[in-house]
Amino acid sequence: MPDEFAFLTTLRAIATHPAAAGLADDTAQLDVGAGKLILTSDTIVETVHYRPHDPPRSIGWRLAAVNLSDLAAKGATPLACLLNYSLSGDADWDRAFLDGLDDALTSYAMPLVGGDTVAMPAGAPRSLTLTAIGTAPPKIPLRTGAQVGDTLWVTGKIGGAAFGADGEPRDLARYLHPVPRVAEGQALAPLATAMMDVSDGLLIDGQRLAAASNVALTIDLDAVPLALPGPVLDAACAGDDYELLFTLPEGMDSPVPATRIGIASPGTGLTLTADGTPVPLPAKLGYRHGN
Amino acid sequence: MPDEFAFLTTLRAIATHPAAAGLADDTAQLDVGAGKLILTSDTIVETVHYRPHDPPRSIGWRLAAVNLSDLAAKGATPLACLLNYSLSGDADWDRAFLDGLDDALTSYAMPLVGGDTVAMPAGAPRSLTLTAIGTAPPKIPLRTGAQVGDTLWVTGKIGGAAFGADGEPRDLARYLHPVPRVAEGQALAPLATAMMDVSDGLLIDGQRLAAASNVALTIDLDAVPLALPGPVLDAACAGDDYELLFTLPEGMDSPVPATRIGIASPGTGLTLTADGTPVPLPAKLGYRHGN
């Protein structure tokens, strides 16, 4: 997408404030008095980020979950959110969407405090934005902090939201109802040397973590915790897991349930192994999207 | 729009946190440590909120200006913003949009710190969201504070962005390049008993101020400062002025250039006079939109 690349390059030239951190992260950090806020915003578009026949209740839940997952990766505590909603012309759809959103906001104690509601021209795809604000922990884990010798970990299981050969999610419940790791993120924040959420695929996000930290990461494919039996590379290249990927200092155990899947070593890039021997990287490591 | 009414009713039932203030205002107030933040977010949609042939540079400026005007009405100081952008497939359009946005953000010292960029399906209208964050003044002017005996004022001139009989804005520069009253809002915040921005039309916004404050407001149409010669009711029912409408205690002069246009008295609702005699309210007081 050359247009997107050009756009993001121009956008980064505008977003020069330190809080933007070059738009290299999913979140911004904003100084307010004594503390910091974590800001994140995600837009989901019908047919691009979800299927038109997905249940509206799940779309509402997922819009909250993707933002909460970004807060989780910073160890932030949800504080408030704003909803920018495009009316669909289908009151039942709108109501079910709000039910799902409300369910997530209540579950994670993130009150809705504002936003905007607009009507779209007839036939236009829905475009739904949530902006989430959280309070930052004293030490905010970044993508950039992994050190040589650190161990690499992931929470939960990988690949459940992947699409199977039949074009359907392999684990429909997991796809429709991702569970952001907010409490785990808070517990990990003081300890993790680097952390991010796995939204686009374990491998592509692992590659991003390696690049941001300027280390080489090696993932042992035999260790990757799979949501369902099947080829590990399919699972590791699928998106929508919303698990946390993080590094810990050598010898430290994870304070939350998680699986050790690799190590950081001198060098750059991502390397895969299975049965102790190198495995070539797949051509496509995951789903790529914008800033 | 019964769907929109039903949606907003459901939304208000969800947004029960005090910071949301029942979604009755354009902004939310969020407690953070010692101070408060003002949050606002506006979405503009192609063909709904602007004309497809409007210059993209002006769309970028206006998206910032409408949010800055909401901050201005609270006397807030711009702190940061997030952009949620739908790529148009037209790199020149995107670049010109960002130029206009950057111009406004630089002019008003509101750094861009994050957001999201998405691709829309081919042919979909652009949907552009900006979320603005400001620091609140010690005393935040609300819509609810007008008292019997207060005088009613408006900054600048009214009706310039109105559309004429030829279907074009009467003052094109004013329509394309609204100037949010950020400095004026800051100067007025300690003094105004109530304040809001005039975004949908002087009369409809005046009616909203009266209702929120539970007073009657009388506007002297002869006193309304017109951007251009023409019928005062046309100007007073047109949107996109982005001036500040505020009340001051009886006898107080405005600390910023502004025109006294009316008074608050016991009762409810909006009354118009011209030549000292009552004038019936027009059927349509302005442009109605969502929360």
Coordinates of C-alpha atoms in Angstrom, one line a residue:
Chain A
M1 CA 0.0 0.0 0.0
P2 CA 2.3 2.8 -1.2
D3 CA -0.4 5.4 -0.4
E4 CA -0.6 4.3 3.2
F5 CA 3.2 4.4 3.5
A6 CA 3.4 7.9 2.1
F7 CA 0.5 9.0 4.4
L8 CA 2.2 7.6 7.5
T9 CA 5.5 9.2 6.5
T10 CA 3.7 12.6 6.3
L11 CA 1.8 11.9 9.5
R12 CA 5.1 11.1 11.4
A13 CA 6.6 14.4 10.2
I14 CA 3.6 16.2 11.8
A15 CA 3.5 14.1 15.0
T16 CA 6.8 15.3 16.4
H17 CA 5.7 15.8 20.0
P18 CA 7.5 13.4 22.4
A19 CA 4.2 12.0 23.5
A20 CA 3.7 10.6 19.9
A21 CA 6.9 8.6 20.1
G22 CA 7.1 8.8 16.3
L23 CA 3.8 6.9 16.1
A24 CA 5.9 3.8 16.4
D25 CA 3.7 2.4 19.2
D26 CA 0.0 1.6 19.4
T27 CA -0.3 4.1 22.2
A28 CA 0.7 7.6 23.1
Q29 CA 1.9 8.7 26.6
L30 CA 0.7 12.1 27.8
D31 CA 2.1 13.9 30.9
V32 CA -0.6 15.3 33.1
G33 CA 0.6 16.8 36.4
A34 CA 2.0 14.1 38.6
G35 CA 1.4 11.1 36.3
K36 CA 1.0 9.9 32.8
L37 CA -2.0 8.9 30.7
I38 CA -1.9 6.2 28.0
L39 CA -4.0 7.1 25.0
T40 CA -5.0 4.7 22.2
S41 CA -7.7 4.8 19.5
D42 CA -8.8 2.1 17.1
T43 CA -11.2 2.4 14.1
I44 CA -12.9 -0.7 12.7
V45 CA -14.5 -0.7 9.3
E46 CA -17.2 -3.0 8.0
T47 CA -15.8 -5.6 5.6
V48 CA -12.2 -4.4 6.4
H49 CA -11.9 -5.3 10.1
Y50 CA -15.0 -7.5 10.5
R51 CA -17.4 -9.4 8.4
P52 CA -20.8 -7.8 7.7
H53 CA -22.5 -10.9 9.1
D54 CA -20.6 -11.0 12.4
P55 CA -23.0 -10.5 15.3
P56 CA -23.2 -6.8 16.2
R57 CA -22.9 -7.6 19.9
S58 CA -19.5 -9.1 19.2
I59 CA -18.4 -6.0 17.2
G60 CA -19.2 -3.9 20.2
W61 CA -17.2 -6.2 22.5
R62 CA -14.3 -6.4 20.0
L63 CA -14.0 -2.6 19.5
A64 CA -13.6 -2.2 23.3
A65 CA -11.3 -5.3 23.5
V66 CA -8.8 -4.1 20.9
N67 CA -8.4 -0.8 22.7
L68 CA -8.2 -2.4 26.1
S69 CA -5.5 -4.8 24.7
D70 CA -3.5 -1.7 23.8
L71 CA -3.9 -0.3 27.3
A72 CA -3.0 -3.8 28.7
A73 CA 0.3 -3.8 26.8
K74 CA 1.3 -0.7 28.7
G75 CA 0.2 -2.0 32.1
A76 CA -2.4 0.8 32.1
T77 CA -5.6 1.0 34.2
P78 CA -8.6 1.9 32.1
L79 CA -9.9 5.3 33.0
A80 CA -12.4 6.4 30.3
C81 CA -13.3 6.1 26.6
L82 CA -15.1 8.0 23.8
L83 CA -17.2 6.4 21.1
N84 CA -17.5 7.7 17.6
Y85 CA -20.4 5.9 16.0
S86 CA -21.8 5.8 12.5
L87 CA -25.5 5.1 12.7
S88 CA -26.3 2.1 10.5
G89 CA -30.0 2.7 9.8
D90 CA -30.7 -0.6 11.6
A91 CA -31.8 0.2 15.2
D92 CA -31.6 -3.5 16.2
W93 CA -28.0 -3.7 15.0
D94 CA -27.1 -0.4 16.8
R95 CA -28.7 -1.7 20.1
A96 CA -26.9 -5.0 20.0
F97 CA -23.6 -3.3 19.2
L98 CA -24.1 -1.1 22.3
D99 CA -25.0 -4.1 24.4
G100 CA -21.7 -5.8 23.5
L101 CA -19.7 -2.6 24.0
D102 CA -21.4 -2.0 27.4
D103 CA -20.6 -5.5 28.4
A104 CA -16.9 -5.0 27.8
L105 CA -16.8 -1.5 29.3
T106 CA -18.5 -2.8 32.5
S107 CA -16.3 -5.9 32.7
Y108 CA -13.1 -3.7 32.5
A109 CA -14.4 -0.7 34.4
M110 CA -13.8 1.8 31.5
P111 CA -16.7 4.3 31.6
L112 CA -17.9 5.8 28.4
V113 CA -17.7 9.6 28.8
G114 CA -18.2 11.1 25.3
G115 CA -17.7 10.9 21.6
D116 CA -19.8 11.7 18.5
T117 CA -22.7 10.0 16.6
V118 CA -23.0 10.6 12.9
A119 CA -25.3 9.4 10.1
M120 CA -23.6 7.9 7.1
P121 CA -24.8 8.2 3.5
A122 CA -27.0 5.2 2.6
G123 CA -25.0 2.1 1.7
A124 CA -21.8 3.3 3.3
P125 CA -19.9 0.8 5.4
R126 CA -20.0 1.3 9.1
S127 CA -16.9 3.0 10.6
L128 CA -16.6 2.7 14.4
T129 CA -14.0 4.4 16.5
L130 CA -13.2 4.0 20.2
T131 CA -10.6 6.1 22.0
A132 CA -9.4 4.7 25.3
I133 CA -7.6 6.5 28.1
G134 CA -5.8 4.8 30.9
T135 CA -3.6 5.7 33.8
A136 CA 0.0 4.6 33.3
P137 CA 1.9 2.5 35.8
P138 CA 5.1 4.0 37.3
K139 CA 7.2 2.0 34.9
I140 CA 5.7 1.8 31.4
P141 CA 6.8 -1.2 29.4
L142 CA 7.9 -0.3 25.9
R143 CA 8.6 -2.3 22.8
T144 CA 12.1 -1.0 22.8
G145 CA 13.4 -2.5 26.1
A146 CA 14.3 -6.1 25.3
Q147 CA 17.9 -7.0 26.3
V148 CA 20.3 -9.6 25.1
G149 CA 19.8 -12.7 27.3
D150 CA 16.1 -11.9 28.1
T151 CA 13.5 -14.6 27.7
L152 CA 10.5 -14.2 25.5
W153 CA 7.0 -15.1 26.7
V154 CA 3.4 -15.0 25.6
T155 CA 0.2 -15.2 27.6
G156 CA -2.7 -17.6 26.7
K157 CA -2.9 -19.5 23.5
I158 CA -2.2 -18.6 19.9
G159 CA -4.1 -19.0 16.6
G160 CA -7.7 -19.5 17.9
A161 CA -9.0 -16.5 15.9
A162 CA -7.3 -17.8 12.7
F163 CA -9.5 -18.5 9.7
G164 CA -9.6 -22.1 8.6
A165 CA -9.7 -23.5 5.1
D166 CA -13.5 -23.2 5.3
G167 CA -13.2 -19.4 5.6
E168 CA -14.5 -19.5 9.2
P169 CA -12.7 -18.7 12.4
R170 CA -11.2 -21.9 13.8
D171 CA -12.5 -21.0 17.3
L172 CA -15.6 -18.8 16.7
A173 CA -16.0 -17.8 20.4
R174 CA -12.4 -16.7 20.5
Y175 CA -12.8 -14.7 17.3
L176 CA -16.0 -13.0 18.4
H177 CA -15.0 -12.4 22.0
P178 CA -11.3 -11.7 22.5
V179 CA -10.2 -11.3 26.1
P180 CA -7.8 -8.4 26.6
R181 CA -5.1 -9.1 29.2
V182 CA -5.6 -6.0 31.3
A183 CA -4.8 -7.6 34.8
E184 CA -1.9 -9.5 33.4
G185 CA -0.5 -6.3 31.8
Q186 CA -0.6 -4.5 35.1
A187 CA 1.1 -7.4 36.9
L188 CA 3.8 -7.6 34.2
A189 CA 4.5 -3.9 33.8
P190 CA 7.0 -3.6 36.7
L191 CA 9.0 -6.6 35.5
A192 CA 8.8 -6.9 31.7
T193 CA 11.8 -5.4 29.9
A194 CA 9.6 -5.0 26.8
M195 CA 5.9 -5.7 26.1
M196 CA 3.3 -5.4 23.3
D197 CA 0.0 -7.1 22.4
V198 CA -0.2 -9.7 19.7
S199 CA -2.9 -8.2 17.4
D200 CA -1.5 -8.9 13.9
G201 CA 0.1 -12.3 14.5
L202 CA 2.8 -13.7 16.8
L203 CA 5.6 -13.7 14.2
I204 CA 5.0 -10.2 12.7
D205 CA 4.6 -8.7 16.2
G206 CA 7.7 -10.6 17.4
Q207 CA 9.6 -9.2 14.5
R208 CA 8.4 -5.7 15.4
L209 CA 9.5 -6.2 19.0
A210 CA 13.0 -7.4 17.9
A211 CA 13.3 -4.4 15.6
A212 CA 12.2 -1.9 18.2
S213 CA 14.6 -3.3 20.8
N214 CA 17.5 -3.8 18.4
V215 CA 18.0 -7.4 19.4
A216 CA 17.6 -10.8 17.6
L217 CA 14.6 -12.9 18.8
T218 CA 14.5 -16.6 18.4
I219 CA 11.1 -18.3 18.8
D220 CA 11.0 -22.1 19.5
L221 CA 8.0 -23.1 17.5
D222 CA 7.7 -26.3 19.5
A223 CA 7.0 -24.1 22.6
V224 CA 4.3 -21.9 21.1
P225 CA 1.0 -22.6 23.0
L226 CA -1.6 -23.5 20.4
A227 CA -5.3 -22.7 20.8
L228 CA -6.2 -25.7 18.6
P229 CA -4.3 -28.6 17.1
G230 CA -2.9 -27.7 13.6
P231 CA 0.2 -26.3 11.9
V232 CA 2.0 -24.0 14.3
L233 CA 3.1 -21.6 11.5
D234 CA -0.6 -21.0 10.5
A235 CA -1.4 -20.1 14.1
A236 CA 1.7 -17.9 14.6
C237 CA 0.9 -15.9 11.5
A238 CA -2.8 -15.3 12.3
G239 CA -4.1 -12.1 13.9
D240 CA -6.6 -11.2 16.6
D241 CA -5.1 -13.1 19.4
Y242 CA -4.8 -10.1 21.8
E243 CA -2.4 -11.9 24.0
L244 CA 0.7 -10.2 25.5
L245 CA 4.2 -10.8 24.1
F246 CA 6.9 -9.8 26.6
T247 CA 10.5 -10.2 27.6
L248 CA 11.8 -10.9 31.1
P249 CA 15.3 -10.8 32.5
E250 CA 17.2 -14.1 32.3
G251 CA 16.1 -16.5 35.1
M252 CA 12.9 -14.6 36.1
D253 CA 9.7 -16.5 36.0
S254 CA 6.5 -14.9 34.8
P255 CA 4.2 -13.6 37.6
V256 CA 1.1 -14.5 35.5
P257 CA 0.3 -17.6 33.5
A258 CA 2.4 -17.5 30.3
T259 CA 4.6 -19.6 28.2
R260 CA 8.3 -19.1 27.6
I261 CA 8.7 -19.3 23.8
G262 CA 12.1 -17.8 23.0
I263 CA 15.2 -15.7 23.8
A264 CA 16.8 -12.5 22.8
S265 CA 20.4 -12.6 21.5
P266 CA 22.8 -10.2 19.9
G267 CA 21.9 -9.3 16.3
T268 CA 18.7 -8.3 14.6
G269 CA 15.5 -9.8 13.3
L270 CA 13.4 -12.9 14.0
T271 CA 14.6 -16.5 13.8
L272 CA 12.4 -19.6 14.2
T273 CA 13.5 -23.0 15.3
A274 CA 11.7 -26.4 15.6
D275 CA 13.3 -29.6 16.9
G276 CA 16.4 -27.4 17.6
T277 CA 17.0 -26.6 14.0
P278 CA 16.3 -23.3 12.1
V279 CA 13.0 -23.0 10.2
P280 CA 12.7 -20.5 7.4
L281 CA 10.4 -17.5 8.0
P282 CA 7.1 -17.6 6.1
A283 CA 6.7 -15.0 3.4
K284 CA 3.8 -13.4 5.2
L285 CA 4.3 -13.1 9.0
G286 CA 0.9 -11.7 9.8
Y287 CA -1.6 -9.0 9.0
R288 CA -0.2 -5.6 8.3
H289 CA -2.2 -2.5 9.1
G290 CA -1.7 1.2 9.7
N291 CA -0.4 3.2 12.6
Chain B
M1 CA -34.3 10.7 13.0
P2 CA -36.0 8.3 15.4
D3 CA -33.1 5.8 15.1
E4 CA -30.7 8.4 16.3
F5 CA -32.9 9.4 19.1
A6 CA -33.2 5.8 20.2
F7 CA -29.5 5.3 19.9
L8 CA -28.7 8.3 22.0
T9 CA -31.2 7.3 24.6
T10 CA -29.4 3.9 24.9
L11 CA -26.0 5.6 24.8
R12 CA -27.0 7.8 27.7
A13 CA -28.1 4.8 29.7
I14 CA -24.6 3.4 29.3
A15 CA -22.7 6.7 29.9
T16 CA -23.6 7.0 33.5
H17 CA -20.2 8.1 34.8
P18 CA -20.2 11.7 36.1
A19 CA -17.5 12.7 33.6
A20 CA -20.0 12.0 30.8
A21 CA -22.5 14.5 32.3
G22 CA -25.3 12.6 30.6
L23 CA -23.7 13.4 27.2
A24 CA -25.6 16.7 27.3
D25 CA -22.5 18.7 26.5
D26 CA -20.1 18.6 23.6
T27 CA -17.3 17.7 26.0
A28 CA -16.4 15.4 28.9
Q29 CA -14.5 16.4 32.0
L30 CA -12.1 13.9 33.4
D31 CA -10.4 14.1 36.8
V32 CA -6.7 13.4 36.6
G33 CA -4.8 14.0 39.8
A34 CA -4.8 17.6 40.8
G35 CA -6.6 18.9 37.7
K36 CA -9.2 18.1 35.0
L37 CA -9.0 17.4 31.4
I38 CA -11.6 18.4 28.8
L39 CA -12.2 15.7 26.2
T40 CA -14.0 16.1 22.9
S41 CA -14.2 14.2 19.6
D42 CA -15.8 15.0 16.3
T43 CA -16.3 12.9 13.2
I44 CA -16.9 14.4 9.8
V45 CA -18.2 12.4 7.0
E46 CA -17.9 13.2 3.3
T47 CA -21.3 14.5 1.8
V48 CA -22.7 14.7 5.4
H49 CA -20.5 17.3 7.0
Y50 CA -18.6 18.6 4.0
R51 CA -19.0 18.7 0.2
P52 CA -16.9 16.3 -1.8
H53 CA -15.5 19.2 -3.8
D54 CA -14.4 21.2 -0.8
P55 CA -10.6 21.7 -0.8
P56 CA -9.0 18.9 1.3
R57 CA -6.8 21.4 2.9
S58 CA -9.9 23.1 4.4
I59 CA -11.3 19.8 5.6
G60 CA -8.1 19.2 7.6
W61 CA -8.3 22.7 9.1
R62 CA -12.0 22.4 9.9
L63 CA -11.7 19.0 11.6
A64 CA -9.2 20.6 14.0
A65 CA -11.3 23.8 14.3
V66 CA -14.5 22.1 15.3
N67 CA -12.7 20.2 18.1
L68 CA -10.8 23.3 19.1
S69 CA -14.0 25.3 19.3
D70 CA -15.4 22.7 21.7
L71 CA -12.3 23.1 23.9
A72 CA -12.7 26.9 23.6
A73 CA -16.2 26.8 25.0
K74 CA -14.8 25.3 28.2
G75 CA -11.9 27.8 28.4
A76 CA -9.5 24.8 27.9
T77 CA -5.9 24.9 26.8
P78 CA -5.2 22.4 23.9
L79 CA -2.9 19.6 25.1
A80 CA -2.9 16.9 22.5
C81 CA -5.1 15.2 19.8
L82 CA -5.5 11.8 18.1
L83 CA -6.5 11.4 14.4
N84 CA -8.5 8.5 13.0
Y85 CA -8.1 8.7 9.3
S86 CA -9.6 6.7 6.5
L87 CA -7.3 6.6 3.5
S88 CA -9.0 7.9 0.4
G89 CA -7.0 6.2 -2.3
D90 CA -6.0 9.7 -3.4
A91 CA -2.5 10.5 -2.1
D92 CA -2.7 14.2 -3.1
W93 CA -6.0 14.6 -1.2
D94 CA -4.5 12.9 1.8
R95 CA -1.5 15.1 1.7
A96 CA -3.5 18.3 1.4
F97 CA -5.8 17.3 4.2
L98 CA -2.7 16.7 6.5
D99 CA -1.3 20.1 5.4
G100 CA -4.5 21.8 6.6
L101 CA -4.7 19.8 9.8
D102 CA -1.1 20.5 10.6
D103 CA -1.6 24.2 9.9
A104 CA -4.4 24.3 12.5
L105 CA -2.6 22.1 15.1
T106 CA 0.5 24.3 14.8
S107 CA -1.5 27.5 15.1
Y108 CA -3.2 26.3 18.2
A109 CA -0.3 24.4 19.7
M110 CA -2.2 21.1 19.9
P111 CA 0.3 18.3 19.1
L112 CA -0.9 15.2 17.3
V113 CA 0.1 12.2 19.4
G114 CA -1.7 9.2 18.0
G115 CA -4.7 7.7 16.4
D116 CA -5.4 5.1 13.7
T117 CA -5.2 4.9 9.9
V118 CA -7.5 2.6 8.1
A119 CA -8.3 1.7 4.5
M120 CA -12.0 2.0 3.5
P121 CA -13.6 -0.2 0.9
A122 CA -13.6 1.3 -2.6
G123 CA -16.2 4.0 -3.1
A124 CA -17.0 4.5 0.6
P125 CA -17.3 8.1 1.8
R126 CA -14.4 9.4 3.9
S127 CA -14.9 9.3 7.7
L128 CA -12.5 11.5 9.7
T129 CA -12.3 11.7 13.4
L130 CA -10.2 13.9 15.7
T131 CA -10.2 13.5 19.4
A132 CA -8.9 16.6 21.3
I133 CA -7.7 16.8 24.9
G134 CA -7.3 20.1 26.8
T135 CA -6.4 21.1 30.3
A136 CA -9.4 22.7 32.0
P137 CA -9.3 26.1 33.7
P138 CA -9.9 26.3 37.4
K139 CA -13.6 27.3 36.8
I140 CA -15.1 25.5 33.8
P141 CA -18.0 27.3 32.2
L142 CA -21.0 25.1 31.6
R143 CA -24.2 25.5 29.6
T144 CA -26.2 25.2 32.8
G145 CA -25.0 28.3 34.6
A146 CA -27.0 31.2 33.1
Q147 CA -28.9 33.2 35.8
V148 CA -31.9 35.4 35.6
G149 CA -30.6 39.0 35.0
D150 CA -27.5 37.8 33.1
T151 CA -26.7 39.4 29.8
L152 CA -26.2 37.3 26.6
W153 CA -23.2 37.8 24.3
V154 CA -21.7 36.4 21.2
T155 CA -18.1 36.8 19.8
G156 CA -17.4 37.7 16.2
K157 CA -20.1 37.8 13.5
I158 CA -22.9 35.4 12.6
G159 CA -24.0 33.8 9.4
G160 CA -20.9 34.0 7.2
A161 CA -20.8 30.3 6.7
A162 CA -24.5 30.2 5.7
F163 CA -25.4 28.9 2.3
G164 CA -26.9 31.4 -0.1
A165 CA -29.6 30.9 -2.7
D166 CA -27.0 29.8 -5.2
G167 CA -26.1 26.8 -2.9
E168 CA -22.7 28.3 -2.1
P169 CA -21.4 29.6 1.2
R170 CA -22.1 33.3 1.5
D171 CA -18.5 33.9 2.7
L172 CA -16.4 31.1 1.3
A173 CA -13.3 31.9 3.3
R174 CA -15.3 31.8 6.5
Y175 CA -16.9 28.5 5.6
L176 CA -13.6 26.9 4.6
H177 CA -11.5 28.3 7.4
P178 CA -13.4 28.8 10.7
V179 CA -11.4 30.4 13.5
P180 CA -12.0 28.7 16.9
R181 CA -12.1 31.2 19.7
V182 CA -9.6 29.5 22.0
A183 CA -8.0 32.6 23.5
E184 CA -11.3 34.3 24.0
G185 CA -12.7 31.1 25.7
Q186 CA -9.8 31.2 28.1
A187 CA -10.3 34.9 28.9
L188 CA -14.1 34.4 29.4
A189 CA -13.9 31.2 31.5
P190 CA -13.4 32.9 34.9
L191 CA -16.3 35.3 34.2
A192 CA -18.9 33.7 32.1
T193 CA -21.8 32.2 34.0
A194 CA -22.6 29.9 31.0
M195 CA -20.8 29.3 27.7
M196 CA -21.0 27.2 24.6
D197 CA -19.9 27.4 21.0
V198 CA -22.3 28.3 18.2
S199 CA -21.8 25.3 15.8
D200 CA -25.4 24.5 14.7
G201 CA -26.9 28.0 14.5
L202 CA -27.3 31.0 16.9
L203 CA -30.9 30.3 17.6
I204 CA -30.8 26.5 18.1
D205 CA -27.7 26.9 20.3
G206 CA -29.3 29.7 22.2
Q207 CA -32.4 27.5 22.8
R208 CA -30.1 24.8 24.1
L209 CA -28.3 27.2 26.5
A210 CA -31.7 28.4 27.8
A211 CA -32.9 24.8 28.3
A212 CA -29.7 23.7 30.1
S213 CA -29.8 26.7 32.4
N214 CA -33.5 26.6 33.0
V215 CA -34.0 30.3 32.2
A216 CA -35.7 32.2 29.4
L217 CA -33.4 33.9 26.9
T218 CA -34.5 36.8 24.8
I219 CA -32.4 37.7 21.8
D220 CA -32.7 41.2 20.2
L221 CA -32.3 40.4 16.5
D222 CA -31.4 44.1 15.8
A223 CA -28.2 43.5 17.9
V224 CA -27.0 40.3 16.3
P225 CA -23.7 41.1 14.5
L226 CA -24.0 39.9 10.9
A227 CA -21.1 38.7 8.9
L228 CA -22.8 40.0 5.7
P229 CA -25.9 42.1 4.9
G230 CA -29.0 40.1 4.6
P231 CA -32.0 38.7 6.6
V232 CA -31.0 38.3 10.2
L233 CA -33.1 35.1 10.7
D234 CA -31.2 33.4 7.9
A235 CA -27.9 34.2 9.5
A236 CA -29.1 33.2 13.0
C237 CA -30.3 29.8 11.9
A238 CA -27.2 28.9 9.9
G239 CA -24.5 26.7 11.3
D240 CA -20.7 26.6 11.3
D241 CA -20.1 30.0 12.9
Y242 CA -17.9 28.6 15.7
E243 CA -18.3 31.7 17.7
L244 CA -18.8 31.7 21.5
L245 CA -22.2 32.3 23.0
F246 CA -22.0 33.2 26.7
T247 CA -23.7 34.9 29.6
L248 CA -22.2 37.5 32.0
P249 CA -23.6 38.8 35.3
E250 CA -25.7 41.9 34.9
G251 CA -23.6 45.1 34.4
M252 CA -20.3 43.3 33.6
D253 CA -18.6 44.1 30.3
S254 CA -17.1 41.4 28.1
P255 CA -13.3 41.1 28.5
V256 CA -13.0 40.2 24.8
P257 CA -14.5 41.7 21.7
A258 CA -18.1 40.5 21.7
T259 CA -21.7 41.8 21.1
R260 CA -24.4 41.9 23.7
I261 CA -27.4 40.4 22.1
G262 CA -29.9 39.5 24.8
I263 CA -30.8 38.9 28.4
A264 CA -31.9 36.0 30.7
S265 CA -35.2 36.3 32.5
P266 CA -37.4 34.0 34.6
G267 CA -39.1 31.3 32.5
T268 CA -38.0 28.9 29.8
G269 CA -37.2 28.9 26.1
L270 CA -36.0 31.3 23.5
T271 CA -37.8 34.6 22.6
L272 CA -36.8 36.9 19.7
T273 CA -37.5 40.6 19.4
A274 CA -36.9 43.2 16.7
D275 CA -37.7 46.9 17.0
G276 CA -38.8 46.0 20.6
T277 CA -41.6 43.7 19.5
P278 CA -41.7 39.9 19.7
V279 CA -40.8 38.0 16.5
P280 CA -42.1 34.4 16.1
L281 CA -39.4 31.7 16.2
P282 CA -38.7 30.2 12.8
A283 CA -39.8 26.5 12.3
K284 CA -36.2 25.4 12.0
L285 CA -33.7 27.1 14.4
G286 CA -30.6 25.5 13.0
Y287 CA -28.8 22.3 12.1
R288 CA -29.5 19.4 14.4
H289 CA -26.9 16.6 14.8
G290 CA -26.0 13.9 17.2
N291 CA -24.2 14.0 20.6

